Structure formats: C-alpha cells, structure tokens
XYZ file of C-alpha atoms in Angstrom:
667
model
C 0.000 0.000 0.000
C 2.652 2.490 1.038
C 4.812 1.792 -2.051
C 1.851 2.225 -4.384
C 0.774 5.430 -2.578
C 4.207 6.917 -3.375
C 3.818 5.841 -7.038
C 0.417 7.614 -7.239
C 1.853 10.797 -5.763
C 4.917 10.862 -8.062
C 3.018 10.037 -11.268
C 0.160 12.502 -10.714
C 2.406 15.223 -9.282
C 4.629 15.099 -12.380
C 1.664 15.990 -14.688
C 2.384 19.708 -14.230
C 6.006 19.217 -13.153
C 5.163 19.424 -9.402
C 3.979 23.029 -9.896
C 1.934 24.728 -7.147
C 0.304 27.234 -9.572
C -3.432 27.014 -10.390
C -4.142 25.535 -13.847
C -6.931 26.278 -16.383
C -9.808 23.775 -15.904
C -10.233 21.015 -18.492
C -14.015 21.284 -18.812
C -14.935 24.773 -17.525
C -13.328 27.297 -19.852
C -12.120 30.570 -18.385
C -11.950 29.126 -14.846
C -8.866 28.115 -12.907
C -8.624 24.801 -11.014
C -6.372 23.723 -8.153
C -2.788 22.633 -9.024
C -2.119 19.011 -10.059
C 0.321 18.592 -7.160
C -2.515 18.916 -4.628
C -4.763 16.606 -6.644
C -1.878 14.091 -6.439
C -1.694 14.558 -2.674
C -5.458 14.185 -2.133
C -5.674 11.195 -4.536
C -2.963 9.465 -2.470
C -4.860 10.211 0.760
C -8.154 8.869 -0.641
C -6.313 5.752 -1.940
C -5.021 5.038 1.574
C -8.481 5.669 3.079
C -10.127 3.237 0.632
C -7.482 0.578 1.304
C -7.744 0.920 5.100
C -11.580 0.813 5.019
C -11.416 -2.349 2.890
C -8.908 -3.987 5.265
C -10.877 -3.072 8.385
C -14.115 -4.402 6.805
C -12.469 -7.731 5.976
C -10.893 -8.002 9.429
C -14.142 -7.249 11.289
C -16.065 -9.612 8.999
C -13.718 -12.468 9.925
C -13.955 -11.570 13.610
C -17.764 -11.723 13.476
C -17.742 -14.995 11.520
C -15.424 -16.725 13.986
C -17.580 -15.604 16.921
C -20.720 -16.740 15.145
C -19.798 -20.221 13.917
C -19.527 -21.801 17.391
C -22.792 -20.121 18.410
C -24.499 -21.528 15.307
C -23.332 -25.043 16.260
C -24.759 -24.645 19.771
C -28.053 -23.243 18.454
C -28.342 -26.260 16.113
C -28.993 -28.396 19.240
C -32.353 -26.590 19.597
C -33.321 -26.938 15.936
C -32.542 -25.805 12.420
C -34.581 -22.552 12.732
C -32.544 -21.213 15.671
C -29.254 -22.080 13.963
C -30.397 -20.365 10.754
C -31.245 -17.110 12.574
C -27.841 -17.038 14.322
C -25.908 -17.655 11.097
C -28.009 -15.213 9.065
C -27.873 -12.404 11.629
C -24.108 -12.620 11.928
C -23.854 -12.492 8.115
C -26.123 -9.426 8.188
C -23.836 -7.686 10.717
C -21.030 -7.961 8.192
C -23.240 -6.820 5.307
C -24.386 -3.650 7.089
C -20.947 -2.940 8.496
C -19.417 -2.968 5.022
C -22.157 -1.021 3.221
C -22.349 1.680 5.891
C -18.607 2.089 6.521
C -17.982 2.410 2.763
C -20.660 5.106 2.536
C -19.752 7.098 5.649
C -16.010 7.209 4.902
C -16.692 8.323 1.312
C -19.133 11.038 2.427
C -16.782 12.391 5.123
C -13.854 12.347 2.651
C -15.845 14.389 0.093
C -16.754 16.996 2.727
C -13.216 17.256 4.129
C -11.662 17.587 0.631
C -14.295 20.244 -0.169
C -12.766 22.519 2.475
C -9.663 22.818 0.286
C -11.163 22.534 -3.202
C -14.095 24.927 -2.651
C -15.720 25.528 -6.049
C -13.311 23.276 -7.988
C -15.555 20.181 -8.112
C -13.714 18.796 -11.117
C -10.482 18.471 -9.105
C -12.329 17.364 -5.949
C -14.040 14.349 -7.524
C -10.993 13.456 -9.575
C -9.014 13.089 -6.332
C -11.869 10.993 -4.820
C -11.281 8.261 -7.476
C -8.299 7.103 -5.405
C -10.830 5.764 -2.870
C -12.111 3.155 -5.337
C -8.552 2.218 -6.299
C -7.612 1.652 -2.647
C -10.681 -0.506 -1.999
C -10.028 -2.685 -5.035
C -6.272 -3.048 -4.482
C -6.895 -4.604 -1.079
C -9.748 -6.696 -2.491
C -7.380 -8.188 -5.054
C -4.973 -9.439 -2.395
C -7.825 -10.544 -0.119
C -9.492 -12.493 -2.925
C -6.366 -14.036 -4.467
C -4.533 -14.668 -1.175
C -7.698 -15.900 0.537
C -8.608 -18.105 -2.427
C -5.166 -19.743 -2.498
C -5.235 -20.244 1.291
C -8.655 -21.853 1.466
C -8.377 -24.036 -1.631
C -4.911 -25.434 -0.853
C -6.305 -26.673 2.472
C -9.636 -27.825 1.001
C -8.093 -29.835 -1.854
C -5.470 -31.393 0.468
C -8.062 -32.341 3.098
C -10.504 -33.808 0.536
C -8.085 -35.801 -1.610
C -6.297 -37.581 1.227
C -9.118 -37.684 3.796
C -12.158 -38.533 1.669
C -10.740 -40.291 -1.397
C -7.699 -42.140 0.016
C -8.551 -42.714 3.697
C -12.373 -42.783 3.474
C -12.906 -40.644 6.586
C -15.733 -38.053 6.867
C -15.381 -34.364 6.020
C -14.002 -32.227 8.902
C -12.874 -35.365 10.780
C -10.457 -34.199 13.542
C -8.024 -36.978 12.544
C -7.370 -35.110 9.268
C -4.404 -32.708 9.792
C -5.649 -30.235 7.107
C -9.120 -29.711 8.577
C -8.271 -26.682 10.761
C -6.578 -24.938 7.817
C -9.658 -25.748 5.690
C -12.048 -24.159 8.207
C -9.836 -21.096 8.673
C -9.657 -20.764 4.888
C -13.442 -20.485 4.553
C -13.299 -17.257 6.558
C -10.262 -15.889 4.729
C -11.541 -16.469 1.197
C -15.312 -16.227 1.473
C -15.713 -13.611 4.200
C -12.723 -11.257 4.005
C -12.210 -11.776 0.242
C -15.866 -11.505 -0.782
C -16.447 -8.528 1.528
C -13.533 -6.478 0.228
C -14.445 -7.456 -3.370
C -18.002 -6.082 -3.100
C -16.721 -3.082 -1.131
C -14.319 -2.364 -4.035
C -17.197 -2.568 -6.565
C -19.307 -0.244 -4.446
C -16.494 2.325 -4.001
C -15.607 2.279 -7.708
C -19.140 2.606 -9.067
C -19.708 5.554 -6.686
C -16.428 7.150 -7.834
C -17.223 6.606 -11.552
C -20.663 8.223 -11.125
C -19.234 11.147 -9.136
C -16.475 11.861 -11.692
C -18.963 11.971 -14.600
C -21.450 14.055 -12.542
C -18.769 16.598 -11.580
C -18.353 17.645 -15.254
C -22.129 17.594 -15.873
C -24.723 20.195 -14.849
C -24.604 18.959 -11.200
C -20.948 19.968 -10.976
C -21.178 23.116 -13.120
C -24.229 24.456 -11.195
C -22.880 23.192 -7.837
C -26.018 21.162 -7.078
C -24.673 19.149 -4.104
C -27.870 17.098 -3.606
C -27.927 16.040 -7.259
C -24.183 15.384 -7.099
C -24.719 13.029 -4.136
C -27.401 10.988 -5.953
C -25.119 7.877 -6.106
C -24.619 8.073 -2.323
C -28.367 8.518 -1.767
C -29.052 5.326 -3.766
C -26.698 3.421 -1.445
C -28.213 5.019 1.681
C -31.743 3.969 0.705
C -30.283 0.502 -0.004
C -29.131 0.185 3.623
C -32.599 1.110 4.966
C -34.297 -1.295 2.526
C -31.942 -4.141 3.526
C -32.656 -3.494 7.226
C -36.390 -3.948 6.586
C -35.728 -7.001 4.356
C -33.642 -8.723 7.056
C -36.645 -8.759 9.386
C -38.502 -10.996 6.902
C -35.913 -13.752 7.428
C -35.490 -13.456 11.191
C -38.679 -11.979 12.699
C -41.731 -12.035 10.411
C -41.459 -15.649 9.194
C -40.006 -18.415 11.322
C -38.072 -21.253 9.711
C -39.182 -24.624 11.031
C -37.911 -27.156 8.486
C -34.803 -27.693 6.365
C -36.684 -27.246 3.081
C -37.675 -23.682 4.069
C -34.070 -22.415 4.276
C -33.278 -21.888 0.588
C -36.664 -20.260 -0.270
C -36.195 -17.903 2.720
C -32.805 -16.767 1.396
C -34.147 -16.339 -2.137
C -37.083 -14.307 -0.796
C -34.525 -11.910 0.707
C -33.280 -11.055 -2.776
C -36.775 -10.609 -4.244
C -38.116 -8.514 -1.331
C -35.037 -6.259 -1.235
C -35.224 -5.719 -5.030
C -38.950 -4.876 -4.937
C -38.599 -2.477 -1.982
C -35.497 -0.902 -3.501
C -37.375 -0.102 -6.739
C -39.845 1.979 -4.693
C -36.978 3.594 -2.748
C -35.155 4.624 -5.944
C -38.354 6.152 -7.372
C -38.794 8.295 -4.246
C -35.217 9.635 -4.114
C -35.055 10.201 -7.905
C -38.139 12.394 -7.537
C -36.959 14.225 -4.385
C -33.219 14.660 -4.983
C -32.989 15.337 -8.723
C -34.216 18.315 -10.754
C -36.834 17.449 -13.400
C -34.286 18.103 -16.186
C -30.470 18.238 -16.076
C -27.517 17.561 -18.374
C -24.999 14.703 -18.289
C -21.529 14.909 -19.872
C -21.345 12.588 -22.895
C -17.951 12.463 -24.699
C -17.535 16.182 -25.279
C -21.213 17.217 -25.334
C -23.870 17.702 -22.659
C -26.913 15.411 -22.993
C -30.263 16.388 -21.468
C -31.751 13.779 -19.102
C -34.879 13.703 -16.903
C -35.103 12.390 -13.333
C -37.376 9.461 -14.306
C -34.773 8.470 -16.928
C -32.175 8.119 -14.186
C -34.650 6.080 -12.112
C -34.898 3.619 -15.041
C -31.081 3.347 -15.219
C -30.783 2.390 -11.527
C -33.820 0.072 -11.679
C -32.558 -1.831 -14.739
C -29.230 -2.483 -12.982
C -31.095 -3.650 -9.887
C -33.341 -6.106 -11.779
C -30.502 -7.306 -14.048
C -28.668 -8.276 -10.833
C -31.665 -10.309 -9.689
C -31.856 -12.100 -13.076
C -28.116 -12.927 -12.941
C -28.594 -14.190 -9.371
C -31.426 -16.538 -10.308
C -29.715 -17.853 -13.453
C -26.628 -18.574 -11.320
C -28.844 -20.378 -8.834
C -30.461 -22.487 -11.578
C -27.068 -23.654 -12.843
C -25.475 -24.295 -9.434
C -28.284 -25.592 -7.183
C -28.799 -29.359 -6.954
C -32.569 -28.796 -6.938
C -32.500 -28.353 -10.743
C -31.604 -30.595 -13.673
C -28.211 -29.080 -14.743
C -26.452 -30.115 -11.496
C -28.374 -33.412 -11.340
C -27.103 -34.221 -14.860
C -23.540 -33.511 -13.695
C -24.078 -35.832 -10.687
C -25.511 -38.503 -13.006
C -22.427 -38.304 -15.251
C -20.303 -39.506 -12.288
C -21.609 -43.056 -12.971
C -18.964 -43.412 -15.686
C -16.120 -41.820 -13.722
C -14.398 -38.492 -13.150
C -13.725 -37.757 -16.863
C -17.393 -37.505 -17.856
C -18.089 -35.495 -14.696
C -15.447 -32.962 -15.759
C -16.802 -32.769 -19.347
C -20.401 -32.190 -18.169
C -19.295 -29.608 -15.595
C -17.297 -27.567 -18.124
C -20.207 -27.634 -20.600
C -22.587 -26.413 -17.865
C -20.257 -23.510 -17.010
C -19.972 -22.337 -20.616
C -23.744 -22.555 -21.108
C -24.457 -20.608 -17.918
C -22.764 -17.517 -19.412
C -25.491 -16.901 -22.038
C -28.354 -15.289 -20.065
C -26.179 -13.177 -17.677
C -24.352 -11.669 -20.683
C -27.672 -10.786 -22.364
C -28.889 -9.247 -19.076
C -25.695 -7.162 -18.826
C -25.909 -6.202 -22.531
C -29.533 -5.008 -22.247
C -28.813 -2.990 -19.082
C -25.758 -1.376 -20.759
C -27.712 -0.434 -23.902
C -30.747 0.984 -22.088
C -28.813 2.888 -19.406
C -26.322 4.309 -21.953
C -29.146 5.406 -24.279
C -30.856 7.256 -21.418
C -27.941 8.867 -19.568
C -24.633 8.009 -21.324
C -21.797 6.759 -19.073
C -23.452 8.189 -15.948
C -26.403 5.864 -16.657
C -24.089 2.830 -16.673
C -22.408 3.941 -13.435
C -25.741 4.300 -11.605
C -26.961 0.981 -13.101
C -23.920 -0.643 -11.457
C -24.854 1.107 -8.204
C -28.393 -0.200 -8.608
C -27.047 -3.750 -8.845
C -24.992 -3.125 -5.699
C -27.645 -1.133 -3.802
C -28.840 -4.256 -1.956
C -25.209 -5.165 -1.108
C -26.034 -5.543 2.622
C -28.567 -8.336 1.906
C -26.248 -9.913 -0.687
C -23.374 -10.031 1.790
C -25.596 -11.324 4.605
C -26.613 -14.257 2.389
C -23.030 -14.781 1.282
C -21.359 -14.647 4.706
C -24.052 -16.987 6.040
C -22.545 -19.843 3.923
C -19.023 -20.026 5.449
C -20.469 -19.518 8.954
C -22.749 -22.572 8.493
C -19.896 -24.547 6.913
C -17.646 -23.884 9.914
C -20.486 -24.704 12.302
C -20.572 -28.158 10.693
C -16.811 -28.491 11.108
C -17.060 -27.580 14.804
C -19.896 -30.107 15.324
C -17.788 -32.862 13.705
C -14.591 -32.005 15.602
C -16.378 -31.643 18.929
C -17.910 -35.112 18.477
C -21.483 -33.819 18.699
C -24.420 -35.969 17.654
C -25.069 -36.946 14.046
C -28.356 -35.008 14.127
C -26.587 -31.662 14.693
C -24.206 -32.324 11.807
C -27.201 -33.029 9.540
C -28.736 -29.667 10.464
C -25.536 -27.692 9.849
C -25.052 -29.549 6.537
C -28.549 -28.502 5.463
C -27.716 -24.875 6.323
C -24.425 -25.168 4.431
C -26.014 -26.687 1.285
C -28.405 -23.707 1.050
C -25.477 -21.371 1.705
C -23.484 -22.940 -1.132
C -26.082 -21.997 -3.705
C -26.539 -18.511 -2.307
C -22.748 -18.026 -2.310
C -22.857 -18.704 -6.051
C -25.580 -16.035 -6.340
C -23.280 -13.598 -4.493
C -20.487 -14.326 -6.976
C -22.943 -13.750 -9.857
C -23.797 -10.324 -8.417
C -20.114 -9.480 -7.953
C -19.243 -10.417 -11.571
C -22.282 -8.666 -13.107
C -21.659 -5.463 -11.166
C -17.936 -5.639 -12.053
C -18.825 -5.624 -15.771
C -20.982 -2.494 -15.403
C -18.535 -0.786 -13.015
C -15.526 -1.304 -15.256
C -17.460 -0.062 -18.296
C -18.475 3.092 -16.376
C -14.857 3.582 -15.246
C -13.715 2.977 -18.839
C -16.063 5.766 -19.996
C -14.775 8.117 -17.285
C -11.163 7.242 -18.266
C -11.791 7.896 -21.985
C -13.388 11.285 -21.144
C -10.608 12.196 -18.711
C -7.776 11.144 -21.053
C -9.294 13.169 -23.927
C -9.830 10.195 -26.270
C -12.643 11.259 -28.616
C -13.296 7.839 -30.163
C -11.907 4.318 -29.600
C -11.397 2.991 -33.139
C -11.123 -0.806 -33.133
C -9.587 -0.781 -36.638
C -6.692 1.417 -35.507
C -3.579 -0.769 -35.021
C -2.753 0.962 -31.699
C -6.173 0.022 -30.294
C -6.338 -3.451 -31.836
C -3.049 -4.627 -30.324
C -4.387 -3.438 -26.961
C -7.663 -5.337 -27.489
C -5.992 -8.637 -28.246
C -3.498 -8.343 -25.364
C -6.267 -7.238 -22.970
C -8.378 -10.283 -23.898
C -5.368 -12.510 -23.093
C -4.767 -11.050 -19.596
C -7.618 -12.925 -17.805
C -6.163 -16.226 -19.115
C -2.678 -15.322 -17.895
C -4.081 -14.269 -14.521
C -6.199 -17.470 -14.212
C -3.165 -19.609 -15.097
C -1.183 -17.977 -12.283
C -3.894 -18.375 -9.635
C -4.797 -21.970 -10.631
C -1.136 -23.010 -10.603
C -0.658 -21.363 -7.204
C -3.526 -23.394 -5.753
C -2.175 -26.538 -7.429
C 1.360 -26.171 -6.053
C 0.114 -25.257 -2.543
C -2.334 -28.206 -2.607
C 0.525 -30.515 -3.663
C 2.511 -29.553 -0.556
C -0.605 -29.974 1.577
C -1.393 -33.462 0.198
C 2.210 -34.593 0.823
C 2.116 -33.258 4.402
C -1.264 -34.897 5.189
C -0.050 -38.244 3.755
C 3.194 -37.958 5.742
C 1.265 -37.450 8.977
C -1.098 -40.366 8.337
C 1.880 -42.625 7.588
C 4.235 -41.542 10.396
C 2.114 -40.457 13.403
C 1.276 -43.626 15.377
C -2.421 -44.155 16.195
C -3.658 -41.239 14.032
C -6.227 -43.278 12.073
C -7.414 -45.012 15.251
C -7.963 -41.650 16.961
C -5.375 -42.199 19.703
C -2.636 -40.028 18.097
C -2.920 -36.256 17.646
C -2.370 -34.673 14.198
C -0.061 -31.676 13.723
C -2.553 -29.027 12.563
C -0.071 -26.128 12.835
C 2.167 -27.363 9.986
C -0.820 -27.513 7.595
C -1.954 -24.015 8.621
C 1.604 -22.770 7.979
C 1.670 -24.335 4.480
C -1.566 -22.529 3.546
C -0.499 -19.211 5.072
C 2.955 -19.179 3.466
C 1.591 -20.227 0.076
C -1.131 -17.565 0.061
C 1.223 -14.715 1.000
C 3.955 -15.725 -1.447
C 1.761 -16.769 -4.361
C -0.556 -13.740 -4.425
C 2.280 -11.365 -5.396
C 2.764 -12.313 -9.125
C -0.971 -12.151 -10.092
C -1.324 -8.941 -8.075
C 1.685 -7.405 -9.799
C 0.305 -8.400 -13.229
C -2.941 -6.489 -12.593
C -1.363 -3.449 -10.910
C 1.515 -2.966 -13.371
C -0.265 -3.603 -16.702
C -2.088 -0.216 -16.919
C 1.045 1.651 -15.765
C 3.317 -0.032 -18.332
C 0.824 0.122 -21.242
C -0.220 3.724 -20.528
C 3.354 4.983 -20.119
C 4.914 3.136 -23.076
C 2.023 2.844 -25.566
C -0.372 5.658 -24.611
C -4.065 6.070 -23.871
C -5.383 4.586 -27.146
C -3.642 1.233 -26.638
C -4.630 1.276 -22.948
C -8.300 1.806 -23.873
C -7.991 -1.290 -26.115
C -6.462 -3.310 -23.253
C -9.295 -2.303 -20.882
C -12.007 -3.205 -23.420
C -10.377 -6.581 -24.215
C -9.910 -7.507 -20.533
C -13.529 -6.553 -19.753
C -15.028 -8.608 -22.589
C -13.041 -11.804 -22.015
C -12.778 -11.499 -18.210
C -16.538 -11.435 -17.594
C -17.110 -14.606 -19.655
C -14.329 -16.590 -17.987
C -15.347 -15.400 -14.504
C -19.005 -16.489 -14.880
C -18.182 -19.875 -16.417
C -15.426 -20.655 -13.863
C -17.602 -19.735 -10.859
C -20.621 -21.691 -12.083
C -18.638 -24.784 -13.155
C -17.019 -24.975 -9.714
C -20.335 -24.391 -7.932
C -22.063 -27.110 -9.972
C -19.344 -29.702 -9.227
C -19.496 -28.872 -5.510
C -23.265 -29.248 -5.357
C -23.231 -32.419 -7.488
C -20.986 -33.953 -4.816
C -23.328 -32.727 -2.046
C -26.335 -34.091 -3.976
C -24.793 -37.594 -3.961
C -23.716 -37.314 -0.304
C -27.127 -36.170 0.960
C -29.009 -38.949 -0.882
C -32.246 -36.990 -0.467
C -33.985 -38.313 -3.617
C -34.364 -41.772 -5.179
C -32.035 -40.733 -8.021
C -29.354 -39.498 -5.575
C -29.504 -42.780 -3.609
C -28.772 -44.803 -6.767
C -25.502 -42.799 -7.145
C -24.295 -43.032 -3.510
C -23.469 -43.735 -0.767
C -20.365 -41.847 0.411
C -17.221 -43.724 -0.540
C -18.730 -45.343 -3.675
C -16.926 -44.995 -7.030
C -19.567 -42.535 -8.145
C -18.998 -40.382 -5.039
C -15.210 -40.492 -5.519
C -15.635 -39.227 -9.113
C -17.787 -36.384 -7.749
C -15.118 -35.497 -5.132
C -12.477 -35.290 -7.889
C -14.768 -32.949 -9.874
C -15.279 -30.847 -6.746
C -11.529 -30.546 -6.103
C -10.945 -29.403 -9.720
C -13.773 -26.886 -9.314
C -12.489 -25.477 -6.011
C -9.797 -23.180 -7.468
C -12.147 -22.250 -10.342
C -15.045 -21.108 -8.152
C -13.148 -19.681 -5.186
C -9.858 -18.385 -6.561
C -9.611 -17.546 -10.269
C -13.328 -16.975 -11.071
C -14.125 -14.372 -8.385
C -10.670 -12.764 -8.643
C -11.223 -11.983 -12.333
C -13.908 -9.427 -11.589
C -11.352 -7.546 -9.496
C -8.882 -7.705 -12.421
C -11.274 -5.924 -14.804
C -12.377 -3.332 -12.208
C -8.930 -2.614 -10.816
C -7.303 -2.070 -14.215
C -10.108 0.356 -15.167
C -10.030 2.390 -11.936
C -6.228 2.520 -11.965
C -6.285 3.823 -15.550
C -8.803 6.499 -14.481
C -6.650 7.628 -11.531
C -3.520 7.861 -13.719
C -5.386 9.286 -16.784
C -3.910 12.834 -16.448
C -0.366 11.375 -16.378
C -0.963 9.092 -19.392
C -2.609 11.931 -21.367
C 0.386 14.224 -20.683
C 3.418 11.895 -20.715
C 2.127 8.540 -22.075
C 2.971 6.737 -25.332
C 6.758 7.040 -25.041
C 7.411 4.233 -27.553
C 5.163 5.728 -30.239
C 6.686 9.185 -29.702
C 10.247 8.033 -30.372
C 9.659 5.274 -32.948
C-alpha cells in the first residue's frame, strides 16, 4: 500500500512538473482549477483511506464470523430454525458494516476535501477516485490470497481424507481440517467482503467523476451530485427492513424452508429498492439536467435516471437466479452432472465444463440489455448508476453470502467436537443452502464488475481526452488482443498457485497419516499447525505475481504505448474477463453441489448414485476438487482484475494523457 501510494503521488504530481500554480480547468473554460500537485496529494490520501476501510471491513467480517460459527453449532442443538437465525444475523452484521462504513467514509472524505477545493468540483471528484482504487487493491490481495489459502487446504483435506482414507469431512483426525475451516473465513468472508466493497467504491467514484463535469458539478447542485450516495443510503434502509422478513416475520421450522427464505430476501429487497429509488429520484434530482457525454452535454430527466438504476437492480436479480439455476442441486443441470459420475471423473469434468460455458449466455444478455438501455438514457453516468443499482442491496447480498461459510464452519465444529449426528445433519442442510446462495453472491459481484468497469472505462476515456476508440486502428487493436489474453494469464497464475500449494498440503497430510502412530485409530494427535503454515505461506507468497500483473499492466501500457492502446487493453480484458469469470464460478459451484447431492441422498435418483465412498462419489469429489480453485480463486478474482485495471487507468489518466505513449513518440 505504502509503495503504491508513493507511485500515485509521483506520477500525478509530475503531470504539471510538481507546480503549485493554479491551472486552467479542463471542462470549464475561463476558470482556474487547483494545481495538479494537490490533486496528487489528495488522490494518495483517498487511496489510503479506501485501502484501510477495505482492510478493516475484511478483518471485522472475519472476527464476526469466527464468533458466530460456534454459536451456530450450539443453536443447532435446539433446531434448524434457531441455527439459521444465528448464522443469518451474523452475516447481516457484516453486510451492514461494510455497506455503511464504505458510505460514511466516502461522504466524510468528500466533505473534508471540499474545504480545500471549494468551487473546484472537477479536481475534488478526480481526487476521490483514489478511494475506489484503494478498496479494489486490497480486495485483489484478499481475494487471491484468501482463495489460495482456502483451496490449498480444502483440496489437500478432501483428496487424502475422503478419497484415500475414506474418513468423513471435517474429521479431527485429518491434519488439514483446521486450515480448511480457517480458509473459509479468509476467502469467502474477508475476500468476498472487500471485493463487493471495491465494486461499491468504484461505481460511486465513476458516477461522481462523470457528474462533476455535468450540470450537477457546473451548477454546484450538491444534492444532485450526491445521488449515487443517496441510492446506497436507501439501499441500507431497505436491507434493514428485508432482514426482518428472514429473522422476525417468518419463522423457519424445516430444512426445506431455508433456501426459499434466502431467495425471498433477494426478491423482497429488489422490490422495496425499486420503490426507494423512485422516491429519491423524484426528491433529490431536478426534473431536467444535463450529463456529460464524450464532449457534449446530454439532457436527461429524473425518471430516466430512475430507469437506469432500476434496470441495474433487476438485471442483478436475473443474474442471481440464473446462477442459482445452474449451481443448485434442486435443478436438472447439477443433477445431470451428478448422473455423469456413474462413468467416472472424466465424464463429470466434461459435463461440468459444458454447464459452465452454457451458464454464461443469459447473464451476458442481461448485462448487454442494461448497458444499452442505461447508456441510451444517460450516457456513461447511466451505466455507473446501473452498477450502483445492482450493488444497492449489497447488505442483503453479503448477509446471504457470509451466512454460507459460517454454516460450513459450524458443521466443522460439530464434527470435531464429536457432537451428535443429528446436529451435523442440520448444519449440513444450512451449508447446502449457503453454497447456492454463495454462487448467487459471486454472480452479483461479476455482473456489477462488468458495469462498473465499463463506467470507469467511460470516465477514463473522457478524462484522457480520447474522442473515439477505433477498433480498426492498429494501436487500439493490439491493446484489445493483449487485454483479452490477460484474464487467461491471470487465471493460469492463480490456478497453478492453488495446485502447487495443494501438492505440498497433500504430501504433508499423507506424511502425517503414515508416520504419526495411532492417528487413524484416533489415539494419536495430528499436527494441525504445519498444515496451517503451508496454507499461510503459500497464500502470502503466491498472491504477489498475479497482483503485480494487474497493478503494473495499466502503468506499463499507458506509459509506453499511450491512452489509445490502454483503452484497447481495458475493453479486451472486460469482454473476455466477464465470460471466464461467470463460467469458472458456475462450473465450480455445480461440481461442488453435485458432490453434495450424492452425499445427501435426499432423492431416489441421488440414492442410486451413492453412498459416500462409492466410485460414483469419488468421481464427484475429484470434480469438486478441480472446481475449487475455479469457483473460489480464479473466477471471483477476475472481476477484481477488470475493475482494478479500469479504476487505476482512471486515476492515472492525467499522467498518461500528458506523458504517455513514449514508444510511439520516439519510434
């Protein structure tokens, strides 16, 4: 963080040669704006604020989750309903904590920076973009590091414990089980939290930058300017009301009511949010205003902006439900994958990959429609607020998402504490519902990332003074093709990192089973600490190369090849990254739930494939272990790649516009 903060300051300060004189404004002719040196200073400060907020959110989320999982196990003695409420409420604490801290820090930062900037709103909101960059930088390391940590332990524990030794999941005899349970919190709670926080911060920043050079900024309409923040504020109130439907208004009495209750959360929050957006669009916005659109001002009405936010909100719900259809074992796609295990692991892998590719179709159409409609109504500002609409119910989304790892760990605690079989069944039922809803959370994160990075791309193109991005220009085309390759390079790095860490873990677990006397009989004690150390060391060491790839690409391309090539790289990475991210997440989720479908044996069809330990089940476990790094490491990390490259390009746009394209200048 500190090294990158220095880089931001040096690059942005050098735009005007570290001058402290006021400069003519880019968009308001005849007016003078604050010097670039101070914009560099404030951008660095907002970068550090965003990064610290992201870190604190992840840390507190993990703290809450580790308090809550033991409580959930104890509540499961009284029944599945009590355990559900405990797990869901603790997930909700994290959801509200993240949504509100992101909002309050951003609002305070704007008001503090305003004391210096005064009437220069262009400079003020340009320096605020650092906040989104800070949030996403930390999210990248949380997601990649957390994903490597959790999956190295998970794969090691499953392959040796379940496939080779035939012992149950989370059995205390398995040396990797503690590392596996810790990993759930690192990857799914801290990683997911900072990822969605990054999306939220960036979409707010993209909307604010475009608004600052529109009529809101020119006329100094602070209420209109804060419209993106108002959308998020209403979202928090709506999610508070929605939460009561799961915990207070309707009581869960049976296992089969869990998944519908979680799905209802999404529908209720979306419906209430639509009403909330209508009210604030009417109260906060003037009837007519103009939005900056690539050099011209476009007239927009307040109901037009309401449609932009609403279409993002409903597109998110569609993506969530499509994700659920392809990853839940209640529907035929996952059941077909489970059925393919009859003929071994190879057919399971083929069916799973096909499912992942097919699951991309509807989400991409949903994203495409929301982009077209929102851009037609309100240009790039429309896309930015559509992304905010998708993220406006972030508190509910995170509550549902954090609920999964908490239930999973509750099951692990029940198994390790030797509690009755009945309690383990209840926590497993909670976990199975959480697995599907976690996939929905990833769908939301990827969909919003696509809209956010497009909005940031638009803000970057405006800021860098690129009038048109011509695909047929060789400078742009080379950027496009290289940008489309980056998600593959990044995925290769993260998958290989999980593979090499899992290899060490498998060897260590085998060594312990073979050398510690009485371990299989339960009289010897496994060495958990060594397995935890393998995961920790691997995650810290292995997250540096993929992180460096994402952070350095925009800097190198912008400096050496200029803004046109960089705009090609951003477009290419966005287009290919979204597809790979959706297919990887859904393939992994489907394999995981196909394995759970066989293990649970809830239907006649599932019983013909089981029981645990059968050849069919072993094939499903192999599919699940292949899917682990796809769904929890490379898939979700890709949405950070496309967002982070876009927001970084926006922050450094003044530098690239002034000093970029060194190679083309001297060739």
